[in-house]
């Protein structure tokens, strides 16, 4: 019997079948669903949401050292956060198998860049496997743990958005019974002093040589011979695209173990081909190494190093086959992303949009949409935690340049505060930053699909947890004036901003209202409507950026299928033409 699974669901199943016992992650699209699917195996696997990816990697690596198979997972930019322990883990080696899943995001569907994390495997000197469909996602998990233990090395499983989210049939297997290793203290192996690291490095280089030899014969790397005219070397989702795009007489070398590359196997394949292509998304990771080995091939000159590939694009770039198009008597319609109706962040950003001299250093989350039309209430967004730290740098720059007109606000969410915002909050108070940190607390990790965090009061597996209070943390750091406000009360929100600016002691703001999409909370739902006789069509209600509000016949209207009665639009209406009535919960 086979099951229709996404790649992420299959990875979770693979962890179960591989005998994983400890798993830790921080949510991030496109990797999130891996851990959302682990609680069904909680009788076998302990799984948790960690505060950030570095902590997740350290928890998983610690479990490996202590003798059980372990897993951590993250999106591609999360590996930047986790790199510190992972680079050292490759030097030290593992106990039981240790696998790190990195889900890359070509074309940046939900990311701030499209970095190619295959280079992390090379730089960190890790083994790397790349599945191309859901069955391989499951099967490669078992193979990854076998490689990790056989070569005493962490393994990076690199997926992409299409592999993570596409569904295909998967045949299940029986879970492997992996006994924990008996723990013994091993200071030379596990304590990364310079002297020990110095000894580990040549050992690691020997492991990589043995891994390359292994790759030349292992079942993860396979040849599909259909002639000698054209050969394609490929991996991951690019294999699926290439199989569809190239003619039937094309031969393929499909690589599943991609670091280190099996150069003997590649050379043997290439010598049989008249024409050799390397098909891979993003950077020329394989092509560069193949060309450096003196093997002539074609790839990035035709396909470039940006954005997702697809079969149609490969046909067009390599064979000059233009796609057939059909003209239709309709035009494309797009809806730009916006904060949801009733989003608790809307009141904060509307208030901030009125401050002409406000500089708002933003962060990664739903609240990044505060930068969008019509609010335009964000100046920067770079990375998680940067809302505080970038703001600190801006505040110091204004101070040094003598510009006293600007007031800097650093903004991030509750999950991001625990991820990497706390150190920024320390930076501000320690180095006397002339800025105001703001935590937008909506009680959940909202943007990636409502995962729990240290502020939500629940664990990944749904158990009640100690709730870490943001105000207690800020108070312990030395913030003496912590203003907690409901951001949908615009008068209170304005008072909070004014009070923080006027404060003579270190001040911080916490906006607190739960996301309306949290199912376990009973929300106060209502419905706003417009009295068109009173409405003068001034458009002030449009400035709050709510998708439920629109204009028709020069009068404001509210879509009852979207409105939740938050009243932010009513509070800005100068004619009091918008009123709210109670309604049943939606």
Coordinates of C-alpha atoms in Angstrom, one line a residue:
X1 CA 0.0 0.0 0.0
X2 CA 1.3 3.5 -0.9
X3 CA 0.5 6.8 0.6
X4 CA 0.3 10.3 -1.0
X5 CA 2.7 12.4 0.9
X6 CA 4.5 15.7 0.5
X7 CA 8.2 15.7 0.8
X8 CA 8.0 17.1 4.3
X9 CA 5.5 14.5 5.4
X10 CA 7.8 11.8 4.0
X11 CA 10.8 13.2 5.8
X12 CA 8.9 13.0 9.1
X13 CA 8.0 9.4 8.2
X14 CA 11.6 8.7 7.3
X15 CA 12.8 10.0 10.7
X16 CA 10.3 7.6 12.4
X17 CA 11.5 4.6 10.3
X18 CA 15.1 5.5 10.8
X19 CA 14.8 5.3 14.6
X20 CA 15.2 9.0 15.4
X21 CA 14.7 9.7 19.1
X22 CA 15.3 13.4 19.5
X23 CA 14.2 16.1 17.0
X24 CA 14.5 19.9 17.4
X25 CA 13.6 22.7 14.9
X26 CA 12.6 26.3 14.4
X27 CA 9.7 26.7 12.0
X28 CA 10.4 28.3 8.6
X29 CA 8.8 27.8 5.2
X30 CA 9.4 25.5 3.3
X31 CA 10.6 23.2 6.2
X32 CA 7.9 23.7 8.8
X33 CA 5.6 20.7 8.0
X34 CA 8.4 18.2 8.8
X35 CA 8.0 18.9 12.5
X36 CA 4.2 19.5 12.3
X37 CA 4.0 15.8 11.2
X38 CA 6.3 14.4 14.0
X39 CA 3.8 14.5 16.9
X40 CA 2.0 11.5 15.4
X41 CA 5.1 9.5 16.2
X42 CA 5.6 11.0 19.7
X43 CA 5.6 7.5 21.2
X44 CA 8.9 7.0 19.4
X45 CA 10.3 10.5 18.9
X46 CA 10.7 13.5 21.2
X47 CA 10.1 16.6 19.0
X48 CA 10.2 20.2 20.0
X49 CA 10.2 23.8 18.7
X50 CA 13.4 25.4 19.8
X51 CA 13.8 29.2 20.3
X52 CA 16.0 29.4 17.1
X53 CA 17.9 27.2 14.7
X54 CA 21.2 27.4 16.5
X55 CA 19.5 26.0 19.7
X56 CA 17.8 23.3 17.6
X57 CA 21.1 22.2 16.1
X58 CA 22.8 22.1 19.5
X59 CA 19.9 20.1 21.1
X60 CA 20.0 17.6 18.2
X61 CA 23.8 17.4 18.2
X62 CA 23.8 16.9 22.0
X63 CA 21.4 14.0 21.7
X64 CA 23.6 12.4 19.0
X65 CA 26.7 12.7 21.3
X66 CA 24.6 11.1 24.1
X67 CA 23.9 8.1 21.9
X68 CA 20.6 8.4 20.0
X69 CA 19.8 9.3 16.4
X70 CA 18.7 13.0 16.2
X71 CA 17.3 15.4 13.7
X72 CA 17.1 19.2 13.3
X73 CA 15.4 21.1 10.5
X74 CA 15.2 24.6 9.2
X75 CA 14.7 26.7 6.1
X76 CA 17.8 27.8 4.2
X77 CA 18.4 31.1 6.0
X78 CA 18.0 29.2 9.3
X79 CA 21.3 27.4 8.5
X80 CA 23.0 30.8 8.8
X81 CA 21.9 30.9 12.4
X82 CA 22.8 27.2 13.0
X83 CA 26.2 27.3 11.3
X84 CA 28.3 27.8 14.4
X85 CA 27.6 24.4 16.1
X86 CA 27.3 22.6 12.7
X87 CA 30.8 23.5 11.5
X88 CA 32.3 22.3 14.7
X89 CA 30.2 19.1 14.7
X90 CA 31.8 18.0 11.5
X91 CA 35.2 18.2 13.1
X92 CA 34.2 16.4 16.3
X93 CA 32.1 13.7 14.6
X94 CA 28.9 12.2 15.9
X95 CA 27.7 9.6 18.4
X96 CA 24.6 8.1 16.8
X97 CA 23.5 9.6 13.5
X98 CA 23.0 13.4 13.2
X99 CA 21.0 14.8 10.3
X100 CA 20.3 18.4 9.5
X101 CA 17.5 19.2 7.0
X102 CA 17.9 22.5 5.1
X103 CA 14.9 23.4 2.9
X104 CA 16.0 25.9 0.3
X105 CA 13.6 28.3 -1.4
X106 CA 14.5 29.0 -5.1
X107 CA 12.6 32.0 -6.4
X108 CA 12.1 33.2 -2.8
X109 CA 8.5 32.3 -2.5
X110 CA 8.7 33.1 1.3
X111 CA 12.2 34.2 1.9
X112 CA 14.5 37.3 1.8
X113 CA 17.1 35.6 -0.4
X114 CA 17.6 32.3 -2.4
X115 CA 21.0 31.3 -1.1
X116 CA 22.2 27.8 -2.3
X117 CA 22.9 25.8 0.9
X118 CA 24.8 23.1 -1.0
X119 CA 27.8 25.4 -0.4
X120 CA 27.3 25.0 3.3
X121 CA 27.9 21.3 3.0
X122 CA 31.1 21.9 1.1
X123 CA 32.3 24.7 3.4
X124 CA 31.4 22.8 6.6
X125 CA 32.7 19.5 5.1
X126 CA 29.5 17.6 5.7
X127 CA 28.1 14.8 3.7
X128 CA 25.0 15.9 1.7
X129 CA 22.1 14.0 0.3
X130 CA 19.4 15.5 -2.0
X131 CA 16.1 13.7 -2.6
X132 CA 14.1 14.4 -5.8
X133 CA 10.6 13.2 -4.7
X134 CA 8.7 12.1 -1.6
X135 CA 9.7 8.4 -1.8
X136 CA 13.4 9.5 -1.8
X137 CA 12.7 11.9 1.1
X138 CA 11.7 9.0 3.2
X139 CA 14.3 6.6 1.9
X140 CA 17.2 9.1 2.0
X141 CA 16.5 9.7 5.7
X142 CA 17.5 6.1 6.5
X143 CA 20.5 6.3 4.2
X144 CA 21.5 9.6 5.8
X145 CA 21.7 8.1 9.2
X146 CA 23.6 5.1 7.9
X147 CA 26.1 7.4 6.3
X148 CA 26.4 9.6 9.4
X149 CA 27.2 6.6 11.6
X150 CA 29.4 4.8 9.1
X151 CA 31.6 7.9 8.5
X152 CA 31.2 9.5 11.9
X153 CA 30.0 12.8 10.3
X154 CA 26.8 15.0 10.3
X155 CA 24.7 14.7 7.1
X156 CA 22.9 17.6 5.5
X157 CA 19.7 16.7 3.7
X158 CA 19.0 19.5 1.3
X159 CA 15.6 19.9 -0.1
X160 CA 13.8 22.7 -2.0
X161 CA 10.4 24.2 -2.0
X162 CA 9.1 21.9 -4.7
X163 CA 10.5 18.8 -3.1
X164 CA 9.2 19.8 0.3
X165 CA 5.6 20.7 -0.8
X166 CA 5.0 18.5 -3.9
X167 CA 3.2 15.2 -3.2
X168 CA 3.9 11.8 -4.6
X169 CA 3.3 8.2 -3.7
X170 CA 5.4 6.7 -0.8
X171 CA 5.7 3.1 0.2
X172 CA 6.1 2.8 4.0
X173 CA 8.6 0.5 5.7
X174 CA 8.9 -0.8 9.2
X175 CA 10.7 1.4 11.8
X176 CA 14.2 0.5 12.5
X177 CA 15.1 -0.5 16.1
X178 CA 18.2 1.4 16.9
X179 CA 19.6 0.8 20.3
X180 CA 21.1 3.9 22.1
X181 CA 24.9 3.9 22.4
X182 CA 26.3 3.7 25.9
X183 CA 27.7 7.1 26.7
X184 CA 31.3 7.4 27.7
X185 CA 33.1 10.7 28.3
X186 CA 35.5 11.4 25.4
X187 CA 37.2 14.8 25.9
X188 CA 39.4 14.5 22.8
X189 CA 36.5 13.8 20.5
X190 CA 33.8 16.1 21.9
X191 CA 35.7 19.1 23.4
X192 CA 36.6 21.4 20.6
X193 CA 39.8 23.0 22.1
X194 CA 42.2 24.2 19.4
X195 CA 44.5 21.3 20.1
X196 CA 41.8 18.7 19.6
X197 CA 40.4 20.6 16.5
X198 CA 43.9 20.6 15.0
X199 CA 43.9 16.8 15.3
X200 CA 40.4 16.4 14.0
X201 CA 40.9 18.3 10.7
X202 CA 43.1 15.8 8.9
X203 CA 40.8 13.0 10.1
X204 CA 37.8 14.9 8.6
X205 CA 39.6 15.3 5.3
X206 CA 40.2 11.5 5.2
X207 CA 36.5 10.9 5.9
X208 CA 35.6 13.1 2.9
X209 CA 38.0 11.0 0.6
X210 CA 36.3 7.8 1.8
X211 CA 32.9 9.4 1.3
X212 CA 33.8 10.2 -2.3
X213 CA 34.9 6.6 -2.9
X214 CA 31.7 5.5 -1.3
X215 CA 29.7 7.8 -3.6
X216 CA 31.3 6.2 -6.7
X217 CA 29.5 3.0 -6.0
X218 CA 26.6 3.7 -3.6
X219 CA 22.9 3.2 -4.6
X220 CA 22.1 6.9 -4.1
X221 CA 24.0 7.8 -7.3
X222 CA 22.6 6.0 -10.3
X223 CA 23.1 5.9 -14.1
X224 CA 20.2 5.7 -16.5
X225 CA 21.8 4.8 -19.9
X226 CA 19.8 5.5 -23.0
X227 CA 22.5 6.1 -25.5
X228 CA 25.8 8.0 -25.9
X229 CA 24.6 11.1 -27.7
X230 CA 23.5 13.3 -24.8
X231 CA 24.2 12.9 -21.1
X232 CA 22.7 14.9 -18.2
X233 CA 24.2 15.1 -14.7
X234 CA 21.6 16.3 -12.2
X235 CA 20.1 16.0 -8.7
X236 CA 17.1 16.9 -6.6
X237 CA 14.0 18.4 -8.3
X238 CA 16.1 19.3 -11.3
X239 CA 16.2 15.6 -12.1
X240 CA 12.4 15.6 -12.5
X241 CA 12.5 18.7 -14.7
X242 CA 15.3 17.3 -16.9
X243 CA 13.6 14.0 -17.3
X244 CA 10.5 15.8 -18.7
X245 CA 12.5 18.2 -20.9
X246 CA 15.1 16.0 -22.6
X247 CA 14.3 13.5 -25.3
X248 CA 14.0 9.8 -24.5
X249 CA 17.4 8.9 -25.8
X250 CA 19.1 11.0 -23.1
X251 CA 21.2 9.3 -20.5
X252 CA 21.2 10.5 -16.9
X253 CA 23.6 10.4 -14.0
X254 CA 21.3 11.1 -11.1
X255 CA 23.1 12.1 -7.9
X256 CA 21.6 11.6 -4.5
X257 CA 24.9 11.9 -2.5
X258 CA 26.1 15.3 -3.7
X259 CA 28.9 16.2 -1.3
X260 CA 31.5 15.1 -1.8
X261 CA 30.8 14.6 -5.5
X262 CA 31.7 11.1 -6.9
X263 CA 34.2 12.4 -9.4
X264 CA 35.2 8.9 -10.7
X265 CA 31.6 8.1 -11.4
X266 CA 31.1 11.5 -13.1
X267 CA 34.2 11.0 -15.2
X268 CA 33.2 7.5 -16.3
X269 CA 29.7 8.8 -17.3
X270 CA 31.1 11.9 -19.1
X271 CA 33.6 9.8 -21.2
X272 CA 30.7 7.9 -22.7
X273 CA 28.8 11.0 -23.8
X274 CA 29.2 13.2 -26.9
X275 CA 27.5 16.1 -25.2
X276 CA 27.3 16.6 -21.4
X277 CA 24.9 18.9 -19.6
X278 CA 24.7 19.7 -15.9
X279 CA 21.2 20.7 -14.8
X280 CA 20.9 22.2 -11.4
X281 CA 18.9 25.1 -9.8
X282 CA 20.6 28.3 -8.5
X283 CA 24.4 28.2 -8.4
X284 CA 26.7 26.0 -10.4
X285 CA 27.7 23.9 -7.4
X286 CA 28.2 20.7 -9.4
X287 CA 29.2 22.3 -12.7
X288 CA 32.1 24.3 -11.1
X289 CA 33.6 21.2 -9.6
X290 CA 33.1 19.1 -12.7
X291 CA 34.8 21.8 -14.9
X292 CA 37.6 22.1 -12.3
X293 CA 38.2 18.4 -12.8
X294 CA 38.8 19.0 -16.5
X295 CA 35.5 17.6 -17.7
X296 CA 33.7 19.7 -20.4
X297 CA 30.1 20.4 -19.7
X298 CA 27.3 22.9 -20.4
X299 CA 24.9 24.3 -17.8
X300 CA 24.8 27.8 -16.3
X301 CA 25.8 29.5 -19.5
X302 CA 22.4 28.6 -20.7
X303 CA 20.3 28.3 -17.6
X304 CA 21.7 31.1 -15.3
X305 CA 21.9 31.0 -11.6
X306 CA 18.6 32.6 -10.5
X307 CA 15.2 31.3 -9.7
X308 CA 13.5 28.0 -10.0
X309 CA 13.8 25.8 -13.1
X310 CA 11.0 24.0 -14.8
X311 CA 10.7 21.7 -17.8
X312 CA 9.4 24.4 -20.1
X313 CA 12.3 26.7 -19.2
X314 CA 14.9 23.9 -19.9
X315 CA 13.3 23.2 -23.3
X316 CA 13.4 26.9 -24.1
X317 CA 17.0 27.6 -22.9
X318 CA 18.7 24.4 -24.2
X319 CA 16.6 23.4 -27.3
X320 CA 15.2 26.7 -28.3
X321 CA 11.6 25.3 -28.1
X322 CA 9.3 28.2 -27.4
X323 CA 6.2 27.3 -25.4
X324 CA 2.8 27.5 -27.1
X325 CA 0.7 30.3 -25.8
X326 CA -3.0 31.0 -26.0
X327 CA -4.4 34.5 -26.0
X328 CA -7.5 34.9 -23.8
X329 CA -9.8 37.8 -23.5
X330 CA -9.0 38.3 -19.8
X331 CA -6.3 40.1 -17.9
X332 CA -4.3 38.9 -15.0
X333 CA -5.6 40.0 -11.6
X334 CA -3.3 40.1 -8.6
X335 CA -3.9 40.9 -4.9
X336 CA -0.9 42.3 -3.1
X337 CA -0.2 40.8 0.3
X338 CA -1.7 42.6 3.2
X339 CA -2.2 42.2 6.9
X340 CA -5.3 40.1 7.5
X341 CA -8.6 41.8 8.5
X342 CA -8.5 42.2 12.3
X343 CA -4.7 41.7 12.4
X344 CA -3.5 43.1 15.8
X345 CA -0.5 44.7 14.1
X346 CA -2.6 47.1 12.0
X347 CA -3.3 49.6 14.8
X348 CA 0.4 49.8 15.6
X349 CA 1.5 50.4 12.1
X350 CA -1.3 52.9 11.4
X351 CA -0.2 54.9 14.5
X352 CA 3.5 54.7 13.4
X353 CA 2.5 55.9 9.8
X354 CA 1.5 59.2 11.2
X355 CA 4.9 60.0 12.7
X356 CA 6.8 61.9 10.1
X357 CA 10.1 61.7 11.9
X358 CA 9.8 58.0 12.9
X359 CA 12.4 55.6 11.6
X360 CA 11.1 52.0 11.9
X361 CA 13.6 49.1 11.8
X362 CA 11.5 46.1 11.0
X363 CA 11.9 42.3 11.0
X364 CA 10.8 39.0 9.5
X365 CA 7.2 38.0 10.1
X366 CA 3.6 39.0 9.3
X367 CA 4.5 42.5 10.5
X368 CA 6.9 43.0 7.6
X369 CA 3.6 43.8 5.7
X370 CA 3.6 47.1 7.7
X371 CA 6.0 48.3 4.9
X372 CA 3.2 47.9 2.3
X373 CA 0.8 50.4 0.8
X374 CA -1.0 52.2 2.4
X375 CA 0.8 52.0 5.7
X376 CA 4.4 52.4 4.5
X377 CA 5.5 52.2 8.2
X378 CA 8.8 50.3 8.0
X379 CA 12.3 51.5 6.9
X380 CA 14.4 48.3 7.0
X381 CA 14.0 44.5 7.1
X382 CA 17.0 42.2 6.8
X383 CA 16.9 39.2 9.1
X384 CA 15.4 37.8 12.3
X385 CA 16.4 39.9 15.2
X386 CA 17.6 42.7 13.0
X387 CA 14.6 44.9 14.0
X388 CA 16.4 45.7 17.2
X389 CA 20.0 45.5 16.2
X390 CA 19.8 47.4 12.8
X391 CA 17.7 50.0 14.6
X392 CA 20.5 50.4 17.2
X393 CA 23.0 51.0 14.4
X394 CA 20.7 53.6 12.8
X395 CA 20.1 55.4 16.1
X396 CA 23.9 55.6 16.7
X397 CA 24.5 56.9 13.2
X398 CA 21.9 59.7 13.7
X399 CA 23.4 60.5 17.1
X400 CA 26.9 60.8 15.6
X401 CA 25.7 62.8 12.6
X402 CA 23.9 65.2 14.9
X403 CA 20.4 64.5 13.5
X404 CA 18.2 64.9 16.5
X405 CA 15.0 65.0 14.5
X406 CA 14.5 61.3 14.0
X407 CA 13.2 58.8 16.5
X408 CA 14.1 55.1 15.9
X409 CA 11.7 52.3 16.7
X410 CA 12.9 48.6 16.5
X411 CA 10.1 46.3 15.8
X412 CA 9.8 42.5 16.0
X413 CA 7.3 39.8 17.0
X414 CA 7.0 37.6 20.1
X415 CA 8.5 34.5 18.5
X416 CA 11.3 36.6 16.9
X417 CA 12.0 38.2 20.3
X418 CA 12.9 34.7 21.7
X419 CA 14.6 33.7 18.4
X420 CA 17.2 36.5 18.2
X421 CA 15.7 39.6 19.6
X422 CA 16.7 39.3 23.2
X423 CA 20.4 40.0 22.4
X424 CA 19.4 43.1 20.5
X425 CA 17.4 44.3 23.5
X426 CA 20.5 43.8 25.6
X427 CA 22.5 45.7 23.0
X428 CA 20.1 48.7 23.2
X429 CA 20.2 49.0 26.9
X430 CA 23.8 48.1 27.4
X431 CA 25.1 50.6 24.9
X432 CA 22.6 53.3 25.7
X433 CA 20.7 53.3 22.4
X434 CA 18.4 56.3 21.8
X435 CA 15.6 54.1 20.4
X436 CA 12.5 52.3 21.5
X437 CA 12.3 48.5 21.1
X438 CA 8.7 47.3 20.3
X439 CA 7.6 43.7 20.6
X440 CA 4.4 42.9 18.7
X441 CA 3.0 40.1 20.7
X442 CA 0.2 38.1 18.9
X443 CA 0.7 35.0 21.1
X444 CA 1.9 32.7 18.3
X445 CA 4.5 32.2 15.5
X446 CA 2.0 33.3 12.9
X447 CA 3.7 33.7 9.6
X448 CA 4.8 30.1 9.2
X449 CA 1.5 28.7 10.2
X450 CA 0.8 29.1 13.9
X451 CA 3.6 27.2 15.6
X452 CA 4.0 27.4 19.4
X453 CA 6.8 29.4 21.0
X454 CA 8.1 30.2 24.5
X455 CA 5.4 32.9 24.8
X456 CA 2.4 30.8 23.7
X457 CA 2.2 28.5 26.7
X458 CA 2.2 25.2 24.8
X459 CA 4.8 22.8 23.3
X460 CA 5.0 21.4 19.8
X461 CA 3.2 18.3 21.1
X462 CA 0.4 20.4 22.6
X463 CA 1.4 20.0 26.2
X464 CA 1.1 23.0 28.6
X465 CA 4.4 24.7 29.0
X466 CA 5.9 27.5 31.2
X467 CA 5.0 30.7 29.5
X468 CA 8.0 33.0 29.3
X469 CA 6.8 36.6 29.8
X470 CA 8.3 39.2 27.5
X471 CA 7.9 42.0 30.0
X472 CA 9.7 40.0 32.7
X473 CA 12.7 39.5 30.3
X474 CA 12.8 43.2 29.4
X475 CA 12.5 44.2 33.1
X476 CA 15.4 41.9 34.0
X477 CA 17.5 43.6 31.3
X478 CA 16.8 47.0 32.9
X479 CA 13.9 48.5 30.9
X480 CA 12.2 50.5 33.6
X481 CA 9.2 51.8 31.6
X482 CA 7.5 48.8 29.8
X483 CA 4.3 49.9 28.2
X484 CA 1.8 47.1 27.4
X485 CA -1.0 48.2 25.1
X486 CA -3.8 46.8 23.0
X487 CA -2.8 48.0 19.5
X488 CA -6.4 48.0 18.2
X489 CA -7.2 50.8 20.7
X490 CA -5.8 53.6 18.6
X491 CA -6.0 56.2 21.4
X492 CA -4.1 53.9 23.8
X493 CA -1.6 53.1 21.1
X494 CA -0.9 56.7 20.4
X495 CA -0.5 57.3 24.1
X496 CA 1.9 54.4 24.4
X497 CA 4.1 55.8 21.6
X498 CA 4.0 59.3 23.1
X499 CA 4.8 57.9 26.5
X500 CA 7.8 55.9 25.3
X501 CA 9.2 58.9 23.5
X502 CA 8.8 61.1 26.5
X503 CA 10.2 58.6 29.0
X504 CA 13.3 59.7 30.9
X505 CA 14.2 56.0 31.7
X506 CA 14.8 53.1 29.3
X507 CA 11.4 52.4 27.7
X508 CA 10.0 49.5 25.7
X509 CA 6.5 48.9 24.2
X510 CA 4.7 45.5 24.0
X511 CA 1.6 45.5 21.8
X512 CA -0.5 42.6 23.0
X513 CA -3.5 41.0 21.2
X514 CA -3.7 37.4 20.0
X515 CA -3.8 36.6 16.3
X516 CA -7.4 36.1 15.3
X517 CA -6.6 32.8 13.6
X518 CA -5.6 31.1 16.8
X519 CA -8.3 28.5 17.1
X520 CA -8.1 27.7 20.8
X521 CA -8.8 31.3 21.8
X522 CA -12.4 32.6 21.9
X523 CA -12.2 35.9 20.0
X524 CA -14.4 38.9 20.2
X525 CA -15.9 38.9 16.7
X526 CA -18.2 41.6 15.3
X527 CA -19.1 43.2 12.1
X528 CA -18.6 46.8 11.0
X529 CA -20.8 48.6 8.5
X530 CA -20.9 52.0 6.9
X531 CA -23.7 54.5 7.1
X532 CA -23.5 55.8 3.6
X533 CA -25.6 58.8 4.5
X534 CA -22.9 59.9 6.9
X535 CA -19.9 58.8 4.8
X536 CA -18.3 61.7 2.8
X537 CA -16.0 59.5 0.9
X538 CA -12.8 61.0 2.4
X539 CA -11.0 57.7 2.2
X540 CA -9.5 57.9 5.7
X541 CA -10.7 54.4 6.4
X542 CA -8.6 53.1 3.4
X543 CA -5.5 54.3 5.1
X544 CA -5.6 51.5 7.7
X545 CA -4.9 49.0 4.9
X546 CA -7.7 46.5 5.7
X547 CA -8.7 44.2 2.8
X548 CA -12.3 44.4 4.0
X549 CA -12.6 48.1 3.3
X550 CA -13.2 49.5 -0.2
X551 CA -14.8 52.3 -2.1
X552 CA -17.9 52.1 -4.3
X553 CA -19.8 55.0 -5.8
X554 CA -17.5 57.4 -3.8
X555 CA -18.6 55.9 -0.5
X556 CA -16.8 53.5 1.8
X557 CA -18.0 49.9 1.9
X558 CA -17.0 47.0 4.2
X559 CA -17.1 43.4 2.9
X560 CA -19.0 41.4 5.5
X561 CA -17.4 38.2 4.5
X562 CA -14.0 39.6 5.6
X563 CA -14.7 42.0 8.4
X564 CA -14.2 40.8 12.0
X565 CA -15.2 44.0 13.7
X566 CA -11.8 45.2 15.0
X567 CA -13.1 48.8 14.6
X568 CA -9.7 50.3 13.5
X569 CA -11.4 51.7 10.5
X570 CA -14.3 53.1 12.7
X571 CA -11.8 54.8 15.0
X572 CA -10.2 56.7 12.1
X573 CA -13.4 57.8 10.5
X574 CA -13.8 61.6 11.1
X575 CA -17.6 61.4 10.5
X576 CA -18.3 58.4 12.8
X577 CA -20.0 56.8 9.8
X578 CA -18.7 53.3 10.7
X579 CA -20.3 51.3 13.5
X580 CA -19.9 47.8 14.9
X581 CA -22.4 45.2 15.9
X582 CA -21.9 41.9 17.6
X583 CA -22.2 38.7 15.6
X584 CA -21.7 35.0 16.0
X585 CA -18.1 33.8 15.9
X586 CA -16.8 33.1 12.4

